[in-house]
Short mmCIF file of N, CA and C in Angstrom, two decimals:
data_model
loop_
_atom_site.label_atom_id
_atom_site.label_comp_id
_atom_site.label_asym_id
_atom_site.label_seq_id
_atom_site.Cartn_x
_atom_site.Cartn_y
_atom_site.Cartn_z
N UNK S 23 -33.08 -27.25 10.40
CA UNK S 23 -32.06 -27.32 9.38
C UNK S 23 -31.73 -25.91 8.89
N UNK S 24 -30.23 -25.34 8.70
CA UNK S 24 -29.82 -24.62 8.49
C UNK S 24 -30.20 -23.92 6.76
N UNK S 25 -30.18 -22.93 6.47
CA UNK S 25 -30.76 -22.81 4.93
C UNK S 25 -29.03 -22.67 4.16
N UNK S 26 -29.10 -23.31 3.14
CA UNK S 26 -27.78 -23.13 2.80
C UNK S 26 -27.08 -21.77 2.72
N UNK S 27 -25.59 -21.78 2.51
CA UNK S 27 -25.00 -20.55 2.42
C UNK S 27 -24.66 -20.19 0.62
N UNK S 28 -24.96 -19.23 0.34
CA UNK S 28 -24.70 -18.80 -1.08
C UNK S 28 -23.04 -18.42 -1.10
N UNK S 29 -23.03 -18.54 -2.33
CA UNK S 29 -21.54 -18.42 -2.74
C UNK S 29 -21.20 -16.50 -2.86
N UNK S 30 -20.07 -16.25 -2.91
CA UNK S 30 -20.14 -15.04 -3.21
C UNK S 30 -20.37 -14.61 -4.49
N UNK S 31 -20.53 -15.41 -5.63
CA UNK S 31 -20.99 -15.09 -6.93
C UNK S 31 -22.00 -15.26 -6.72
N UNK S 32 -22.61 -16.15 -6.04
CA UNK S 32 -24.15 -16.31 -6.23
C UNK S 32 -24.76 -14.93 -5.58
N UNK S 33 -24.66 -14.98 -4.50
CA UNK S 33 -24.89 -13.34 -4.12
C UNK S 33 -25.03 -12.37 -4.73
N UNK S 34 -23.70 -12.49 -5.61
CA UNK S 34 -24.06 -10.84 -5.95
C UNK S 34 -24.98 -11.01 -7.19
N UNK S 35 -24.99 -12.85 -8.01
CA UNK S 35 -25.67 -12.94 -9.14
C UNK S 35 -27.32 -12.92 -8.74
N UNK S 36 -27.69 -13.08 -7.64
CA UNK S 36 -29.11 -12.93 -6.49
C UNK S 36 -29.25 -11.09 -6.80
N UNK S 37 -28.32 -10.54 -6.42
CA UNK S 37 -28.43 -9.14 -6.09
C UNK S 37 -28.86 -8.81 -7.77
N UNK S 38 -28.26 -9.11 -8.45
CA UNK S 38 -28.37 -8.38 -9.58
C UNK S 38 -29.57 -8.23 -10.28
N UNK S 39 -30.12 -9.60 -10.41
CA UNK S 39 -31.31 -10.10 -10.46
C UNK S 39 -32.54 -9.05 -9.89
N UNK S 40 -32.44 -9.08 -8.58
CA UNK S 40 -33.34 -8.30 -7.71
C UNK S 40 -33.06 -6.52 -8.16
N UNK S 41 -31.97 -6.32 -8.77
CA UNK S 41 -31.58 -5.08 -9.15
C UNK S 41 -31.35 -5.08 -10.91
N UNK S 42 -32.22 -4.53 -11.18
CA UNK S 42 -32.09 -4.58 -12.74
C UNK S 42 -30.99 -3.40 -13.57
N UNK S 43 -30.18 -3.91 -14.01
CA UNK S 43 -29.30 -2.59 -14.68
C UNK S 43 -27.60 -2.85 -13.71
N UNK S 44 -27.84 -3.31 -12.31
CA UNK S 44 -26.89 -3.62 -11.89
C UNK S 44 -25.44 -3.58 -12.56
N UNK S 45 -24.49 -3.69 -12.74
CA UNK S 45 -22.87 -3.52 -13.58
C UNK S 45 -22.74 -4.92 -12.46
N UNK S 46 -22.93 -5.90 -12.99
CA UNK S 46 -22.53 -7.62 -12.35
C UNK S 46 -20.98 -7.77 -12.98
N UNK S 47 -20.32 -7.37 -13.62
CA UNK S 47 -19.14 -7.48 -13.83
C UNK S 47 -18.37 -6.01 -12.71
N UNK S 48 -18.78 -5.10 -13.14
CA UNK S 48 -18.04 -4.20 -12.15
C UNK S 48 -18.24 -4.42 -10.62
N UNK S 49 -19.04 -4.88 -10.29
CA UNK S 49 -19.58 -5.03 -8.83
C UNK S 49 -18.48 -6.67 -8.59
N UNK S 50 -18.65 -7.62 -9.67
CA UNK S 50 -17.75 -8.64 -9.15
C UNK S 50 -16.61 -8.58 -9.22
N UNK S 51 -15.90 -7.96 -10.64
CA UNK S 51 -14.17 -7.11 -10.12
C UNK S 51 -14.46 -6.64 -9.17
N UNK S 52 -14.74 -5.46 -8.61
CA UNK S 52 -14.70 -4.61 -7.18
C UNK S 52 -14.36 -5.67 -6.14
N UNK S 53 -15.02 -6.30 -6.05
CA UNK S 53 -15.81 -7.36 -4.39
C UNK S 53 -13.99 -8.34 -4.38
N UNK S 54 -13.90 -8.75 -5.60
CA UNK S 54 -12.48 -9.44 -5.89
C UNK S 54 -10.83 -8.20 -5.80
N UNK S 55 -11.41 -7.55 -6.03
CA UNK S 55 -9.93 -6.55 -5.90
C UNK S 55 -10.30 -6.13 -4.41
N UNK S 56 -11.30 -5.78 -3.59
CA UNK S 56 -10.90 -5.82 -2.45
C UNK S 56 -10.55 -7.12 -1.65
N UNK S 57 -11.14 -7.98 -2.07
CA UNK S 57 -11.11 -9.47 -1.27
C UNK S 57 -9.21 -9.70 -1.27
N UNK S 58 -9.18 -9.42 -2.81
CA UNK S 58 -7.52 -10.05 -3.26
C UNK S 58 -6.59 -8.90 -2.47
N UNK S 59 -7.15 -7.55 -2.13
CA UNK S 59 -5.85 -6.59 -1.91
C UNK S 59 -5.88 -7.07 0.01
N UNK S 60 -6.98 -7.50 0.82
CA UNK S 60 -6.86 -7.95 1.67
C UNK S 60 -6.15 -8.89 2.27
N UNK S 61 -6.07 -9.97 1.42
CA UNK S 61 -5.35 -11.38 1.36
C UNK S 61 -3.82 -10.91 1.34
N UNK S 62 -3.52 -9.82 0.58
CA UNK S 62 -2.25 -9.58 0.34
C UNK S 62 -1.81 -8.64 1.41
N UNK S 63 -2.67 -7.59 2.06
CA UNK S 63 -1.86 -7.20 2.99
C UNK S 63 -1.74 -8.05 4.03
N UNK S 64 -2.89 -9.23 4.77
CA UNK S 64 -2.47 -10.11 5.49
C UNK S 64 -0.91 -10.99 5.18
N UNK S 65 -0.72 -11.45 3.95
CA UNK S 65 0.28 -12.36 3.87
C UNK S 65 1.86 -11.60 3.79
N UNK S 66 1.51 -9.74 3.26
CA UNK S 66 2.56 -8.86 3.48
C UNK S 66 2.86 -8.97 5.01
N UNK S 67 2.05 -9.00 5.93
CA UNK S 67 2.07 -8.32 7.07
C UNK S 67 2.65 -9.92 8.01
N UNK S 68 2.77 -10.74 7.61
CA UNK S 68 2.68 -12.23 8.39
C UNK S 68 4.11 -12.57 7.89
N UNK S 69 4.37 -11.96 6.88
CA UNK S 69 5.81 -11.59 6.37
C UNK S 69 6.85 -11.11 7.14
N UNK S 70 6.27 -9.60 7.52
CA UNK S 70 7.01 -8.80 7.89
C UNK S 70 7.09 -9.06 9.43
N UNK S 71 5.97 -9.41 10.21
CA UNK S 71 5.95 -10.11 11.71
C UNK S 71 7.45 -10.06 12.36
N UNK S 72 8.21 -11.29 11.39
CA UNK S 72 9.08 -11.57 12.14
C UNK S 72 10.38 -10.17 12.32
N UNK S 73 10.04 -9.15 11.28
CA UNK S 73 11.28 -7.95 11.58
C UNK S 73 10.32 -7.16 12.47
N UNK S 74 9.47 -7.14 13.00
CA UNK S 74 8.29 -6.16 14.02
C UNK S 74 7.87 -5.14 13.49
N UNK S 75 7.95 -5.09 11.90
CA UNK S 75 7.43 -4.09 10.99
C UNK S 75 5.69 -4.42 10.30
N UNK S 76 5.20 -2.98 10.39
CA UNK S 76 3.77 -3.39 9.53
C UNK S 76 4.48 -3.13 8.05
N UNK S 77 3.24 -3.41 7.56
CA UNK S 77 3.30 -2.61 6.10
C UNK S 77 3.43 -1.54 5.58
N UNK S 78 3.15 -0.20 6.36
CA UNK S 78 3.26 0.80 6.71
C UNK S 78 4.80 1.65 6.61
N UNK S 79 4.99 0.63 7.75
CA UNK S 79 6.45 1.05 8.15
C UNK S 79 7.95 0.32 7.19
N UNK S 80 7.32 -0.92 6.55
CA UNK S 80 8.55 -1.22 4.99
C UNK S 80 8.15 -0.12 4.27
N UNK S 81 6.62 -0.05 4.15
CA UNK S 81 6.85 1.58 2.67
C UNK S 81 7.95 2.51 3.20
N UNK S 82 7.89 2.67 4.60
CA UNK S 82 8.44 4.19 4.66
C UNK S 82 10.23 3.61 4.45
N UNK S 83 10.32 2.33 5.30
CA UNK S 83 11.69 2.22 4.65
C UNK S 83 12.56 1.92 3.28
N UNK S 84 10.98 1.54 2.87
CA UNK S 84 11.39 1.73 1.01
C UNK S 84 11.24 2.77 0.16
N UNK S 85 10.86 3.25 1.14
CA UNK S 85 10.68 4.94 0.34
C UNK S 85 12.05 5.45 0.37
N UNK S 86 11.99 5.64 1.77
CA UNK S 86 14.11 6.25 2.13
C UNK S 86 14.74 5.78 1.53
N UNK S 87 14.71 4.36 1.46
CA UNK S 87 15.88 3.66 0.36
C UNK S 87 15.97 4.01 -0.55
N UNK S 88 14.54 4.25 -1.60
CA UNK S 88 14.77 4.74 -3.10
C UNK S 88 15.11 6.15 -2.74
N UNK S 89 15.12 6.92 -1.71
CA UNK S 89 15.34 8.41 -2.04
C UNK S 89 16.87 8.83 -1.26
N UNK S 90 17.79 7.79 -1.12
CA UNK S 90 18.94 7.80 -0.49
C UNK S 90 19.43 9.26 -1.07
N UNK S 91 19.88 9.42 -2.09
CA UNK S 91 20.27 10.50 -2.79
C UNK S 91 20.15 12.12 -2.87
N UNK S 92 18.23 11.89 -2.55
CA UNK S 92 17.44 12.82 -2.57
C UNK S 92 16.77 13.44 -1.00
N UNK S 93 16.79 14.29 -0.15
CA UNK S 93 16.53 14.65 0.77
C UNK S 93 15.03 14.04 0.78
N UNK S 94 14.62 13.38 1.97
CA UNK S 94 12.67 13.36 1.67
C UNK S 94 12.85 13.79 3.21
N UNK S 95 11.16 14.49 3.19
CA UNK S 95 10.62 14.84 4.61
C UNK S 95 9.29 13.82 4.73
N UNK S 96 8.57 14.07 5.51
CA UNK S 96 7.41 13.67 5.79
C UNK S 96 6.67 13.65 5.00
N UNK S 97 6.50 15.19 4.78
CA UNK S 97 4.98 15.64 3.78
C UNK S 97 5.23 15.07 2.58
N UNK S 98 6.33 14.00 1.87
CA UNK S 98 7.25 13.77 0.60
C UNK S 98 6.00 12.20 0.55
N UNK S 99 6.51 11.75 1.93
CA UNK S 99 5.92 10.64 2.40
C UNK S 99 4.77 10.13 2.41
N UNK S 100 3.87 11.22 2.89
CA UNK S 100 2.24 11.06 3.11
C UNK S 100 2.02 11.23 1.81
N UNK S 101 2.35 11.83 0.84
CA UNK S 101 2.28 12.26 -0.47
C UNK S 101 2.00 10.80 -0.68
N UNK S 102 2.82 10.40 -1.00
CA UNK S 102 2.89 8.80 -1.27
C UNK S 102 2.61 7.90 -1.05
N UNK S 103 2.32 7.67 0.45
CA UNK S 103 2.07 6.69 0.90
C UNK S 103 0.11 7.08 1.24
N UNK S 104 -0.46 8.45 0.84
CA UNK S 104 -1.80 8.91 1.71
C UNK S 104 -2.68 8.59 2.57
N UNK S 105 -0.99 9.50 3.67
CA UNK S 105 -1.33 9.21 5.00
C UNK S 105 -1.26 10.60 5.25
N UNK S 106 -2.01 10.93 6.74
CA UNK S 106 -2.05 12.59 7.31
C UNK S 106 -1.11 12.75 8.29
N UNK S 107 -1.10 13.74 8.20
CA UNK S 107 0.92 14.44 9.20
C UNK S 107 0.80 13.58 10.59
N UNK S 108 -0.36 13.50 11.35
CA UNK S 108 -0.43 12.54 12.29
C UNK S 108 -0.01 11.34 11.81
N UNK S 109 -0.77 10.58 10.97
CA UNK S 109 -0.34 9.14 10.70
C UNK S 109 1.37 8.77 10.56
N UNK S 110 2.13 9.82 9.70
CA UNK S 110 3.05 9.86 9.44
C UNK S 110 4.04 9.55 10.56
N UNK S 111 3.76 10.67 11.55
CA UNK S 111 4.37 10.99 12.91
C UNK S 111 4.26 9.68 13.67
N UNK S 112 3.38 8.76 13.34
CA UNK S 112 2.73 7.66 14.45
C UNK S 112 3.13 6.86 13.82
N UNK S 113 4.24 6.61 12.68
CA UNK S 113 4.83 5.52 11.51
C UNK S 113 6.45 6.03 11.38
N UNK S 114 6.76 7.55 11.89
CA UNK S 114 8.12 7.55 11.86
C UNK S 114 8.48 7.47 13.32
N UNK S 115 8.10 7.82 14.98
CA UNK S 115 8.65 7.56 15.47
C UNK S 115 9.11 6.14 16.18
N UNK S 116 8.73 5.17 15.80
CA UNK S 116 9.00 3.76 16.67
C UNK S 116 10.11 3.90 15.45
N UNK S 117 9.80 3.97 14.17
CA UNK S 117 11.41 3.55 13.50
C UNK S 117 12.90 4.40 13.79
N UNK S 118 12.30 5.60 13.94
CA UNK S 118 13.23 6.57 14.71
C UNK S 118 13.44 5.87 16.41
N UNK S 119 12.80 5.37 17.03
CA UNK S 119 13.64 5.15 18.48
C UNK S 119 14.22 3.43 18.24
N UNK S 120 14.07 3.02 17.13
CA UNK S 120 14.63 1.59 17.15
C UNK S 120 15.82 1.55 16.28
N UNK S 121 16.07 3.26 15.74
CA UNK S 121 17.21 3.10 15.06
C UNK S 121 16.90 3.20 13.23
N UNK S 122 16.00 3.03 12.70
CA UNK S 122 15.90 2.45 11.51
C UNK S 122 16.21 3.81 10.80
N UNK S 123 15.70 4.90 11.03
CA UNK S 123 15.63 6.16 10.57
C UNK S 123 16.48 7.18 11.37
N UNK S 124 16.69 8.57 10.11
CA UNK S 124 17.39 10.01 11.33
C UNK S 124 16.73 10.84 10.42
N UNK S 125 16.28 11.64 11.45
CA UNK S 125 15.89 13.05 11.25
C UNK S 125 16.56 14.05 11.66
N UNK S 126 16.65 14.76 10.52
CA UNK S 126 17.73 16.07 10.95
C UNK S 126 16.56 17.47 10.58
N UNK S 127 17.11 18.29 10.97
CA UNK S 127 16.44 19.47 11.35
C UNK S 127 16.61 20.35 9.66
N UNK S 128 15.93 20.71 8.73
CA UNK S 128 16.40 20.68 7.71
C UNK S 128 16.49 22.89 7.35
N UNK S 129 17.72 22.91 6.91
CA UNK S 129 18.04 24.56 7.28
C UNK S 129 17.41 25.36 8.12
N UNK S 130 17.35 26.24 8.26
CA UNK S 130 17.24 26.90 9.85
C UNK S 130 15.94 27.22 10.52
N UNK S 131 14.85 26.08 10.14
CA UNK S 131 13.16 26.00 10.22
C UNK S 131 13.48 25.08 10.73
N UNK S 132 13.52 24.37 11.90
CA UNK S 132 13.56 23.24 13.02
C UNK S 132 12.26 22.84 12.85
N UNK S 133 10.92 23.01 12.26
CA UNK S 133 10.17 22.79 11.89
C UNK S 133 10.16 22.06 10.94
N UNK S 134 11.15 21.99 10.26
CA UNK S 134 11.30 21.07 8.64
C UNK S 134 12.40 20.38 9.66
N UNK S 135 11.87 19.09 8.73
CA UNK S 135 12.91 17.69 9.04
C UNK S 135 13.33 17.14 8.00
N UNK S 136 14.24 16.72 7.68
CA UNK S 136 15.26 15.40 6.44
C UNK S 136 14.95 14.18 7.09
N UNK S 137 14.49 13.52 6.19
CA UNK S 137 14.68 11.77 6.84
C UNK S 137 15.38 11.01 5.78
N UNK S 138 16.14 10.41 6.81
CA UNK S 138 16.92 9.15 5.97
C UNK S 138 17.10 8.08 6.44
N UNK S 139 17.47 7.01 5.57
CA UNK S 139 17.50 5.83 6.09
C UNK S 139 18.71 5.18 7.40
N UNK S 140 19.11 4.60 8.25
CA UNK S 140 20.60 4.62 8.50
C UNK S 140 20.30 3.41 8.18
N UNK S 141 21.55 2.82 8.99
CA UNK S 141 22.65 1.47 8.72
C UNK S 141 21.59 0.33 9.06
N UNK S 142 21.45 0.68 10.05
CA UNK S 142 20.12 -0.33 10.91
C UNK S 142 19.16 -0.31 10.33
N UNK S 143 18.71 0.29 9.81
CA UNK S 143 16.94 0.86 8.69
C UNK S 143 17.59 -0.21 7.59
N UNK S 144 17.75 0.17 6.85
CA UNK S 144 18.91 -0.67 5.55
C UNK S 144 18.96 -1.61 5.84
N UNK S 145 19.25 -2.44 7.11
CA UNK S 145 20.09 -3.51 7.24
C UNK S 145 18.60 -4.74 7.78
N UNK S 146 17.00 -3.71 8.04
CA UNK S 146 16.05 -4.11 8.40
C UNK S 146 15.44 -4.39 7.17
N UNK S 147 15.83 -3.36 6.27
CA UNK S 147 14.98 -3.50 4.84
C UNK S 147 15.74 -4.62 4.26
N UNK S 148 16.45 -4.85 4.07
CA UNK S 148 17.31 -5.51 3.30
C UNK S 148 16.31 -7.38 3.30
N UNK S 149 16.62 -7.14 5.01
CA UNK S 149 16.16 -8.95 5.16
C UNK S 149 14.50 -8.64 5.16
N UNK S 150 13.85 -7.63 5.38
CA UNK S 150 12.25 -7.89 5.11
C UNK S 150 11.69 -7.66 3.84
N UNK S 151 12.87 -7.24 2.97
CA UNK S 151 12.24 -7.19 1.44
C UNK S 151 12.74 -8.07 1.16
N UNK S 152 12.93 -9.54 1.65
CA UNK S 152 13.52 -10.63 0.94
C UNK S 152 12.09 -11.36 1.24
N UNK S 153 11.60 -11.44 2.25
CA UNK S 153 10.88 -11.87 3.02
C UNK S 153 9.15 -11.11 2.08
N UNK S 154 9.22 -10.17 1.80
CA UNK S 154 8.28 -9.24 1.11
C UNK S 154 8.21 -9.75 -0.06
N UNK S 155 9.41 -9.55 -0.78
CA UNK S 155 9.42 -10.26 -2.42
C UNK S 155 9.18 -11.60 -3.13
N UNK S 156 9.05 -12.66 -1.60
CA UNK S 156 8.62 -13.97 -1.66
C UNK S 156 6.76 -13.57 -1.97
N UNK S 157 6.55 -13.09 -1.28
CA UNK S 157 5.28 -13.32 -0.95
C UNK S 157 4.48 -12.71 -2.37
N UNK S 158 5.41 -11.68 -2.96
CA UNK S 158 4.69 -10.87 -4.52
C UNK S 158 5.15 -11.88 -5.37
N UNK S 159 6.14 -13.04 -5.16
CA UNK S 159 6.58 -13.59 -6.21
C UNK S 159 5.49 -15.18 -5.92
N UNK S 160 4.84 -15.16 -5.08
CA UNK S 160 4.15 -16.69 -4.82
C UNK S 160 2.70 -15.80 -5.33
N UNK S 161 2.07 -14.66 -5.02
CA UNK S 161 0.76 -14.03 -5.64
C UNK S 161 0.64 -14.34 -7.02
N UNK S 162 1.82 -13.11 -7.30
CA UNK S 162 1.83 -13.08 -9.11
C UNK S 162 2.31 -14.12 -9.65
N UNK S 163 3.14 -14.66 -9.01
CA UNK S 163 3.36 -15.95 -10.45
C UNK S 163 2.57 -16.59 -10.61
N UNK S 164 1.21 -16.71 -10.34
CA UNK S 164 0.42 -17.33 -10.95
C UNK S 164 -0.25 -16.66 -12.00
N UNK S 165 0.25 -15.41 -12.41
CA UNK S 165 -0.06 -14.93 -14.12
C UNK S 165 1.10 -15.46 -15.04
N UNK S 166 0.42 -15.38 -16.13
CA UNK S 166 1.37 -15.64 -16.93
C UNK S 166 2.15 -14.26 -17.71
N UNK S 167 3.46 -15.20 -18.11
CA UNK S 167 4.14 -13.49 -18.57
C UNK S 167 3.64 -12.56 -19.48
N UNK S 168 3.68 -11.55 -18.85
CA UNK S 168 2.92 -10.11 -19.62
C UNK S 168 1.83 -9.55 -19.14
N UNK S 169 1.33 -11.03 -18.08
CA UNK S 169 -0.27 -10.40 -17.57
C UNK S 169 -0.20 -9.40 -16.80
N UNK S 170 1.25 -9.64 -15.86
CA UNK S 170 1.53 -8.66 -14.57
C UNK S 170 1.62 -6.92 -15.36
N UNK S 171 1.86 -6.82 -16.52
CA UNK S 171 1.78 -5.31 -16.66
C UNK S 171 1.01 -5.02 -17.33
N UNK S 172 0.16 -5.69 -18.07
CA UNK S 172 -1.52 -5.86 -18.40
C UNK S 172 -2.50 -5.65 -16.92
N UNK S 173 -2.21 -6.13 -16.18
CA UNK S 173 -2.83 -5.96 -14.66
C UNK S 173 -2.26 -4.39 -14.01
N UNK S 174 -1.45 -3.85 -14.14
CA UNK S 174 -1.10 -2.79 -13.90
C UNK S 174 -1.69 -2.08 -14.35
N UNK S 175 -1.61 -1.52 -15.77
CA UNK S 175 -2.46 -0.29 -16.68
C UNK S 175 -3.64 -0.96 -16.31
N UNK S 176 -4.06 -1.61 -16.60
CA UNK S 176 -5.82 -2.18 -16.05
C UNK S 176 -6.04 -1.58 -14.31
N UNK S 177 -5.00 -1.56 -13.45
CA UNK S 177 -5.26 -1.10 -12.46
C UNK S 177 -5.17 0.31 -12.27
N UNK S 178 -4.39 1.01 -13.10
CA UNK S 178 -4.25 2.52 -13.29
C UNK S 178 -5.40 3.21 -13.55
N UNK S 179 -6.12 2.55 -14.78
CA UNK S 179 -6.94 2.86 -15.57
C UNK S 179 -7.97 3.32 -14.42
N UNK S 180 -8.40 1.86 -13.65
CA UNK S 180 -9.23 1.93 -12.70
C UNK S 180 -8.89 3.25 -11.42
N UNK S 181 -7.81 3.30 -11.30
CA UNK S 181 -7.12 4.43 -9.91
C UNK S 181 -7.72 5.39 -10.38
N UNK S 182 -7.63 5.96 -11.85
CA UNK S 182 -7.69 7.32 -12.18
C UNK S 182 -9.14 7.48 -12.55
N UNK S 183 -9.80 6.01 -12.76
CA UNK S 183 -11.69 6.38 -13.17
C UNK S 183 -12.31 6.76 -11.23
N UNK S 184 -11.88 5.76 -10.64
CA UNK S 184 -12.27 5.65 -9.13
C UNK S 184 -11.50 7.15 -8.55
N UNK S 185 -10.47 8.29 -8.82
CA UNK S 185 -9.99 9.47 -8.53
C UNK S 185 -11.41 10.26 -8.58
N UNK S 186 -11.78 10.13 -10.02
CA UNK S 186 -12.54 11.22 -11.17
C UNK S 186 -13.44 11.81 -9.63
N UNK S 187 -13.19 13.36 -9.49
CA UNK S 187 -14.27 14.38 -8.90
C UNK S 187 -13.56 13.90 -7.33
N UNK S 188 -12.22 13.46 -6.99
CA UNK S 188 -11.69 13.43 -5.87
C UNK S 188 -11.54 14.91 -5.29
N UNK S 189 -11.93 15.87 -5.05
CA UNK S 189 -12.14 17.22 -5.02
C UNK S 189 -10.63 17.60 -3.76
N UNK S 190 -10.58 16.93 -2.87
CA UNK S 190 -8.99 17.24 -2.04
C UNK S 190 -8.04 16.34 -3.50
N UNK S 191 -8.01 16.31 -4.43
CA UNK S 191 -7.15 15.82 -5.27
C UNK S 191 -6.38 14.89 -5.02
N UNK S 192 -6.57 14.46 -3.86
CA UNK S 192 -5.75 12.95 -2.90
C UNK S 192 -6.08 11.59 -4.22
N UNK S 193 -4.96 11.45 -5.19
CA UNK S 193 -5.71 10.15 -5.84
C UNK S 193 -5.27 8.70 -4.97
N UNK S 194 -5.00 8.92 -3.72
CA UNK S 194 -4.63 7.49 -3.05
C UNK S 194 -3.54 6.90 -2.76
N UNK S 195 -2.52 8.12 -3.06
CA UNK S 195 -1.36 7.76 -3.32
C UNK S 195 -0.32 7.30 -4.51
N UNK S 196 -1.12 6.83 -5.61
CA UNK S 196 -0.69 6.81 -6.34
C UNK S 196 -0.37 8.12 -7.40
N UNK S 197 -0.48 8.79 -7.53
CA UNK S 197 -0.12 9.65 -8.72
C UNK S 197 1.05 10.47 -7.67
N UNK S 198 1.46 10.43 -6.58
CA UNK S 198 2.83 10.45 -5.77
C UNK S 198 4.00 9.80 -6.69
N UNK S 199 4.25 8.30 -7.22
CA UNK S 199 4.66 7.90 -7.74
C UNK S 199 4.89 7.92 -8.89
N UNK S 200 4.48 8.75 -9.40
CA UNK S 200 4.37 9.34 -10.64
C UNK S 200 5.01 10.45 -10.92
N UNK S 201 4.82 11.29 -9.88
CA UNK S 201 5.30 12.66 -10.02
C UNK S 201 6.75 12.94 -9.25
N UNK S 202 7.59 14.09 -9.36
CA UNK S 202 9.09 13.77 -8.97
C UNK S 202 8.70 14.23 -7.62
N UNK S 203 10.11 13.84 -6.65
CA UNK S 203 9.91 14.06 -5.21
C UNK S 203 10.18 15.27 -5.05
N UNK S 204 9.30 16.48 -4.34
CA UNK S 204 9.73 17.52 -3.21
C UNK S 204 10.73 17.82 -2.59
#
């Protein structure tokens, strides 16, 4: 006979036990904000399937979108999204040969590039952020109103304690969003 399986509270309420001083509330937020941010990039990504986009590759076309106005390059990108000049390169060219994106050569350093969105990029974002915004609107609506920006600063709070002594100053991408674009 098999020995039963413990729950994941029970676990970690086992662990704690065996570990005296343990943080059983911080250790069970943690275990739940990764469990929950998992769930969500699966159901982002099962989303996006049907336009042949990851998750990855809507940021970058929602990035262009919000920066229609504003010239962005790469390094604007990884900023934001914290990813490395490789990753970047390995996330802009399939959207660049399928059309979604253009890169232009940006003043007379062919080394610097402009990216922008085109017609086709736009016209990809358009129907996979419909498809995207279902899936944040079936998560979160199960808070009630006000919790969703109560859950935000509660998540900030946490970005910038979990940063503290980040020594490459990389806070994860987020404080990109914060700060104006390059």
């Amino acid at each position: 006979m098999n020995p039963p399986v413990l729950s994941f509270v029970a676990r970690i309420d086992r662990f704690c036990e065996r570990h005296p001083g343990a943080p059983r509330e911080a250790i069970l937020a943690s275990r739940l904000l990764f469990h929950t941010a998992r769930a969500l990039r699966r159901a982002i990504g099962e989303a996006l399937s049907p336009f042949d986009l990851t998750m990855e590759q809507y940021l970058v076309l929602s990035l262009l979108s919000a920066d229609e106005d504003v010239p962005s390059s790469p390094s604007a990108l990884c900023e934001a999204l914290d990813a490395t000049r490789t990753q970047m390169t390995r996330l802009l060219d399939p959207l660049e040969a399928r059309g979604a994106l253009v890169r232009r050569p940006r003043g007379e350093d062919r080394r610097s590039v402009e990216l922008s969105l085109s017609a086709a990029g736009r016209h990809t974002l358009d129907e996979a952020s419909r498809a995207v915004h279902a899936v944040y609107r079936r998560v979160w609506g199960v808070l009630a109103p006000g919790e969703g920006e109560a859950v935000v600063q509660g998540l900030r709070r946490l970005h910038a304690g979990a940063s503290r002594g980040d020594e490459a100053g990389a806070g994860g991408g987020l404080d990109a969003f914060d700060a104006p674009v390059a």
